[in-house]
C-alpha positions as semicolon CSV with decimal commas, in nm:
position;residue;x (nm);y (nm);z (nm)
1;M;16,766;7,679;11,055
2;N;16,830;7,994;10,855
3;S;16,545;7,904;10,621
4;F;16,312;7,857;10,917
5;A;16,406;8,198;11,061
6;S;16,355;8,357;10,721
7;K;16,010;8,202;10,687
8;L;15,923;8,307;11,040
9;C;16,034;8,663;10,968
10;H;15,829;8,665;10,647
11;L;15,526;8,530;10,832
12;N;15,569;8,793;11,104
13;S;15,575;9,071;10,842
14;K;15,256;8,931;10,683
15;V;15,085;8,926;11,025
16;E;15,192;9,286;11,090
17;S;15,056;9,387;10,749
18;L;14,725;9,215;10,824
19;V;14,704;9,385;11,164
20;T;14,764;9,724;11,000
21;K;14,494;9,655;10,742
22;Q;14,258;9,536;11,015
23;D;14,318;9,858;11,211
24;A;14,244;10,065;10,900
25;L;13,923;9,868;10,838
26;E;13,814;9,913;11,199
27;S;13,874;10,286;11,170
28;K;13,667;10,304;10,850
29;L;13,389;10,098;11,009
30;N;13,380;10,329;11,311
31;S;13,361;10,631;11,082
32;L;13,081;10,469;10,883
33;D;12,899;10,381;11,202
34;K;12,912;10,746;11,314
35;K;12,785;10,865;10,975
36;I;12,498;10,615;10,984
37;D;12,402;10,726;11,335
38;S;12,406;11,089;11,223
39;E;12,192;11,013;10,916
40;L;11,946;10,812;11,126
41;K;11,906;11,107;11,363
42;L;11,837;11,337;11,066
43;L;11,588;11,087;10,928
44;A;11,410;11,066;11,263
45;A;11,388;11,447;11,281
46;L;11,251;11,457;10,927
47;H;10,997;11,190;11,017
48;V;10,877;11,404;11,309
49;K;10,838;11,706;11,078
50;V;10,646;11,505;10,819
51;D;10,418;11,371;11,092
52;S;10,351;11,724;11,216
53;F;10,262;11,839;10,863
54;S;10,023;11,550;10,812
55;K;9,854;11,623;11,147
56;N;9,829;11,998;11,076
57;P;9,786;12,040;10,700
58;V;9,811;12,390;10,562
59;T;9,483;12,498;10,411
60;T;9,360;12,819;10,262
61;N;9,000;12,930;10,254
62;T;9,048;13,170;9,968
63;P;9,108;13,009;9,632
64;I;9,364;13,178;9,415
65;P;9,177;13,332;9,123
66;E;9,277;13,204;8,785
67;A;9,416;13,481;8,569
68;P;9,280;13,503;8,216
69;I;9,524;13,383;7,953
70;P;9,553;13,666;7,698
71;L;9,708;13,448;7,430
72;N;9,601;13,290;7,104
73;L;9,629;12,924;7,193
74;P;9,720;12,701;7,035
75;S;9,985;12,924;6,877
76;A;9,949;12,930;6,499
77;T;10,209;13,189;6,396
78;D;10,564;13,287;6,484
79;E;10,423;13,601;6,646
80;D;10,192;13,387;6,864
81;V;10,495;13,183;6,974
82;R;10,695;13,498;7,056
83;Q;10,399;13,637;7,251
84;L;10,363;13,309;7,442
85;V;10,731;13,313;7,540
86;L;10,722;13,680;7,646
87;T;10,407;13,632;7,851
88;V;10,538;13,322;8,027
89;K;10,865;13,501;8,108
90;N;10,702;13,822;8,234
91;D;10,362;13,745;8,387
92;I;10,365;13,497;8,675
93;N;9,985;13,498;8,709
94;V;9,930;13,404;8,346
95;T;10,209;13,148;8,373
96;Q;10,041;12,985;8,674
97;S;9,703;12,984;8,499
98;L;9,861;12,831;8,190
99;E;10,034;12,566;8,404
100;K;9,703;12,485;8,569
101;R;9,532;12,448;8,232
102;L;9,811;12,238;8,080
103;T;9,835;12,003;8,378
104;S;9,469;11,921;8,334
105;Y;9,543;11,766;7,994
106;G;9,572;11,393;8,026
107;G;9,658;11,069;7,857
108;D;9,724;10,705;7,936
109;T;10,100;10,746;7,897
110;A;10,356;11,021;7,945
111;R;10,390;11,042;7,567
112;K;10,017;11,105;7,521
113;C;10,020;11,368;7,798
114;V;10,310;11,549;7,630
115;Y;10,134;11,536;7,293
116;A;9,817;11,677;7,450
117;I;10,010;11,962;7,615
118;V;10,200;12,044;7,296
119;A;9,874;12,037;7,098
120;G;9,728;12,280;7,353
121;L;10,016;12,520;7,295
122;F;10,094;12,493;6,923
123;E;9,915;12,429;6,593
124;D;10,067;12,155;6,376
125;D;10,182;12,404;6,110
126;I;10,393;12,601;6,358
127;L;10,541;12,283;6,505
128;L;10,671;12,189;6,160
129;K;10,897;12,497;6,175
130;Y;11,066;12,410;6,508
131;T;11,286;12,150;6,673
132;W;11,440;12,176;7,019
133;K;11,793;12,252;6,894
134;G;11,698;12,403;6,557
135;T;11,846;12,121;6,350
136;T;11,760;12,043;5,988
137;D;11,704;12,409;5,895
138;K;11,433;12,456;6,158
139;L;11,399;12,720;6,428
140;P;11,524;12,630;6,778
141;F;11,271;12,614;7,061
142;E;11,571;12,609;7,296
143;K;11,661;12,971;7,220
144;L;11,309;13,092;7,295
145;T;11,350;13,012;7,666
């Protein structure tokens, strides 16, 4: 009989452990349910805002004039590169005009687009002097930014 009581006691402790774990799981599920409800409300509010933007698009009747780009492009010398960096850092209008010009360059792949943009900014001879980090005895583009 002692063995039966021992097994019953062990079984009772297992049941209590399972009940405790079940309570913890229920608590976590309730917390998750509240978070999901909150996120769904935010998503619904965002959806309403997106709908209002699509129904009332912002338009401007005056085009922003493109600023002239006072740079020698593509850059052929170290001085041209320094001037390009200084101008991009200091003149937002030229920077925006340059961005507009560079985004018009195309290609079938991202790689070809990047090559077209780089070719629009730098001559091959100047590119041979630079790498991003300045490895292999080359100048670092990274430090120009």
